Amino acid sequence: MTSGLRIEKQEPEPLPEPFKVNCQTEVEVKHGVGLHARPSVTFTRLAKSFPCSIEIAVNGSDVWLNGKSIIKIMGARIRKGSILRIRADGILAEEAIRALKELIERNFDEEKKHGRTA
C-alpha cells in the first residue's frame, strides 16, 4: 500500500572551495615541558571548536593521531623540541591550522594564565 507520496533524497550543495580545504603545517613545541595536561587540554579544546578533522604526527612519524582526542595527544608524550605536523581536512581547515599553530607558538598562553614562563 503506497500513498503516492514519493520522497527523494537531495544531495547537499557542495561547499565553496575557500571553505573546504586540505592543509598541513609544521611547528616546533617550545613549551618548557611539552604538551602535559594543561597544554593538551587547551590544544584539543581549540581543535574541537573547528568542524574539520584535525590530525597530528610527531617528529616525522607516519602515524597520524586524532588532534581532538585528549587521550591521543597526552599519550603521544610530546616534549619540548618535538616537531608537530598538523593537518586538517574539511570546513575551515586553513583557519584551524593557523589557530593551532599560533597557539603552540604562544606556548599555549600559559604565561598569561599562570603568571610564569614556560
PDB file of N, CA, C and O in Angstrom, residues 13-39:
ATOM      1  N   GLU A  13      24.288  20.782  -1.460  1.00  0.00           N
ATOM      2  CA  GLU A  13      25.132  21.521  -2.402  1.00  0.00           C
ATOM      3  C   GLU A  13      26.562  21.522  -1.891  1.00  0.00           C
ATOM      4  O   GLU A  13      26.801  21.672  -0.700  1.00  0.00           O
ATOM      5  N   PRO A  14      27.536  21.344  -2.794  1.00  0.00           N
ATOM      6  CA  PRO A  14      28.932  21.373  -2.343  1.00  0.00           C
ATOM      7  C   PRO A  14      29.291  22.748  -1.802  1.00  0.00           C
ATOM      8  O   PRO A  14      28.780  23.754  -2.247  1.00  0.00           O
ATOM      9  N   LEU A  15      30.170  22.737  -0.825  1.00  0.00           N
ATOM     10  CA  LEU A  15      30.623  24.000  -0.240  1.00  0.00           C
ATOM     11  C   LEU A  15      31.552  24.720  -1.202  1.00  0.00           C
ATOM     12  O   LEU A  15      32.281  24.088  -1.962  1.00  0.00           O
ATOM     13  N   PRO A  16      31.552  26.033  -1.159  1.00  0.00           N
ATOM     14  CA  PRO A  16      32.515  26.776  -1.970  1.00  0.00           C
ATOM     15  C   PRO A  16      33.940  26.388  -1.585  1.00  0.00           C
ATOM     16  O   PRO A  16      34.225  26.110  -0.425  1.00  0.00           O
ATOM     17  N   GLU A  17      34.828  26.376  -2.520  1.00  0.00           N
ATOM     18  CA  GLU A  17      36.202  25.927  -2.308  1.00  0.00           C
ATOM     19  C   GLU A  17      36.941  26.606  -1.153  1.00  0.00           C
ATOM     20  O   GLU A  17      37.677  25.952  -0.453  1.00  0.00           O
ATOM     21  N   PRO A  18      36.759  27.916  -0.900  1.00  0.00           N
ATOM     22  CA  PRO A  18      37.510  28.517   0.207  1.00  0.00           C
ATOM     23  C   PRO A  18      37.178  27.904   1.568  1.00  0.00           C
ATOM     24  O   PRO A  18      37.938  28.005   2.505  1.00  0.00           O
ATOM     25  N   PHE A  19      36.027  27.261   1.695  1.00  0.00           N
ATOM     26  CA  PHE A  19      35.613  26.729   2.979  1.00  0.00           C
ATOM     27  C   PHE A  19      36.010  25.275   3.185  1.00  0.00           C
ATOM     28  O   PHE A  19      36.082  24.808   4.299  1.00  0.00           O
ATOM     29  N   LYS A  20      36.225  24.546   2.104  1.00  0.00           N
ATOM     30  CA  LYS A  20      36.554  23.126   2.232  1.00  0.00           C
ATOM     31  C   LYS A  20      37.952  22.909   1.663  1.00  0.00           C
ATOM     32  O   LYS A  20      38.166  22.989   0.469  1.00  0.00           O
ATOM     33  N   VAL A  21      38.900  22.626   2.548  1.00  0.00           N
ATOM     34  CA  VAL A  21      40.297  22.605   2.157  1.00  0.00           C
ATOM     35  C   VAL A  21      41.034  21.495   2.903  1.00  0.00           C
ATOM     36  O   VAL A  21      40.648  21.118   3.998  1.00  0.00           O
ATOM     37  N   ASN A  22      42.090  21.005   2.309  1.00  0.00           N
ATOM     38  CA  ASN A  22      43.032  20.123   2.993  1.00  0.00           C
ATOM     39  C   ASN A  22      44.301  20.940   3.158  1.00  0.00           C
ATOM     40  O   ASN A  22      44.788  21.502   2.192  1.00  0.00           O
ATOM     41  N   CYS A  23      44.849  21.016   4.349  1.00  0.00           N
ATOM     42  CA  CYS A  23      46.093  21.756   4.519  1.00  0.00           C
ATOM     43  C   CYS A  23      46.895  21.165   5.672  1.00  0.00           C
ATOM     44  O   CYS A  23      46.396  20.385   6.467  1.00  0.00           O
ATOM     45  N   GLN A  24      48.164  21.568   5.716  1.00  0.00           N
ATOM     46  CA  GLN A  24      49.102  20.994   6.679  1.00  0.00           C
ATOM     47  C   GLN A  24      50.165  22.032   7.026  1.00  0.00           C
ATOM     48  O   GLN A  24      50.494  22.885   6.217  1.00  0.00           O
ATOM     49  N   THR A  25      50.709  21.932   8.240  1.00  0.00           N
ATOM     50  CA  THR A  25      51.803  22.805   8.655  1.00  0.00           C
ATOM     51  C   THR A  25      52.692  22.052   9.632  1.00  0.00           C
ATOM     52  O   THR A  25      52.331  20.985  10.115  1.00  0.00           O
ATOM     53  N   GLU A  26      53.855  22.630   9.905  1.00  0.00           N
ATOM     54  CA  GLU A  26      54.780  22.092  10.909  1.00  0.00           C
ATOM     55  C   GLU A  26      55.088  23.178  11.912  1.00  0.00           C
ATOM     56  O   GLU A  26      55.187  24.348  11.558  1.00  0.00           O
ATOM     57  N   VAL A  27      55.269  22.757  13.151  1.00  0.00           N
ATOM     58  CA  VAL A  27      55.618  23.717  14.196  1.00  0.00           C
ATOM     59  C   VAL A  27      56.417  22.988  15.271  1.00  0.00           C
ATOM     60  O   VAL A  27      56.165  21.827  15.567  1.00  0.00           O
ATOM     61  N   GLU A  28      57.390  23.709  15.844  1.00  0.00           N
ATOM     62  CA  GLU A  28      58.196  23.138  16.928  1.00  0.00           C
ATOM     63  C   GLU A  28      57.566  23.494  18.263  1.00  0.00           C
ATOM     64  O   GLU A  28      57.167  24.635  18.500  1.00  0.00           O
ATOM     65  N   VAL A  29      57.502  22.529  19.148  1.00  0.00           N
ATOM     66  CA  VAL A  29      56.993  22.750  20.504  1.00  0.00           C
ATOM     67  C   VAL A  29      58.127  23.345  21.332  1.00  0.00           C
ATOM     68  O   VAL A  29      59.164  22.713  21.509  1.00  0.00           O
ATOM     69  N   LYS A  30      57.914  24.563  21.826  1.00  0.00           N
ATOM     70  CA  LYS A  30      58.950  25.237  22.614  1.00  0.00           C
ATOM     71  C   LYS A  30      58.549  25.372  24.077  1.00  0.00           C
ATOM     72  O   LYS A  30      59.312  25.880  24.881  1.00  0.00           O
ATOM     73  N   HIS A  31      57.363  24.904  24.406  1.00  0.00           N
ATOM     74  CA  HIS A  31      56.879  24.944  25.789  1.00  0.00           C
ATOM     75  C   HIS A  31      57.825  24.132  26.668  1.00  0.00           C
ATOM     76  O   HIS A  31      58.258  23.043  26.292  1.00  0.00           O
ATOM     77  N   GLY A  32      58.140  24.637  27.832  1.00  0.00           N
ATOM     78  CA  GLY A  32      59.138  24.043  28.709  1.00  0.00           C
ATOM     79  C   GLY A  32      58.998  22.553  28.966  1.00  0.00           C
ATOM     80  O   GLY A  32      59.983  21.835  28.997  1.00  0.00           O
ATOM     81  N   VAL A  33      57.792  22.079  29.161  1.00  0.00           N
ATOM     82  CA  VAL A  33      57.612  20.653  29.439  1.00  0.00           C
ATOM     83  C   VAL A  33      56.782  19.957  28.350  1.00  0.00           C
ATOM     84  O   VAL A  33      56.311  18.848  28.554  1.00  0.00           O
ATOM     85  N   GLY A  34      56.608  20.599  27.222  1.00  0.00           N
ATOM     86  CA  GLY A  34      55.863  19.973  26.134  1.00  0.00           C
ATOM     87  C   GLY A  34      54.369  20.013  26.369  1.00  0.00           C
ATOM     88  O   GLY A  34      53.865  20.877  27.079  1.00  0.00           O
ATOM     89  N   LEU A  35      53.677  19.055  25.793  1.00  0.00           N
ATOM     90  CA  LEU A  35      52.219  19.016  25.918  1.00  0.00           C
ATOM     91  C   LEU A  35      51.814  18.147  27.104  1.00  0.00           C
ATOM     92  O   LEU A  35      51.391  17.014  26.948  1.00  0.00           O
ATOM     93  N   HIS A  36      51.981  18.688  28.314  1.00  0.00           N
ATOM     94  CA  HIS A  36      51.480  17.996  29.500  1.00  0.00           C
ATOM     95  C   HIS A  36      49.977  18.270  29.579  1.00  0.00           C
ATOM     96  O   HIS A  36      49.367  18.672  28.588  1.00  0.00           O
ATOM     97  N   ALA A  37      49.381  18.077  30.706  1.00  0.00           N
ATOM     98  CA  ALA A  37      47.924  18.129  30.829  1.00  0.00           C
ATOM     99  C   ALA A  37      47.291  19.441  30.347  1.00  0.00           C
ATOM    100  O   ALA A  37      46.416  19.423  29.484  1.00  0.00           O
ATOM    101  N   ARG A  38      47.696  20.571  30.901  1.00  0.00           N
ATOM    102  CA  ARG A  38      47.032  21.837  30.539  1.00  0.00           C
ATOM    103  C   ARG A  38      47.180  22.177  29.061  1.00  0.00           C
ATOM    104  O   ARG A  38      46.183  22.489  28.413  1.00  0.00           O
ATOM    105  N   PRO A  39      48.393  22.138  28.496  1.00  0.00           N
ATOM    106  CA  PRO A  39      48.501  22.445  27.071  1.00  0.00           C
ATOM    107  C   PRO A  39      47.730  21.458  26.187  1.00  0.00           C
ATOM    108  O   PRO A  39      47.173  21.849  25.163  1.00  0.00           O
TER     109      PRO A  39
END
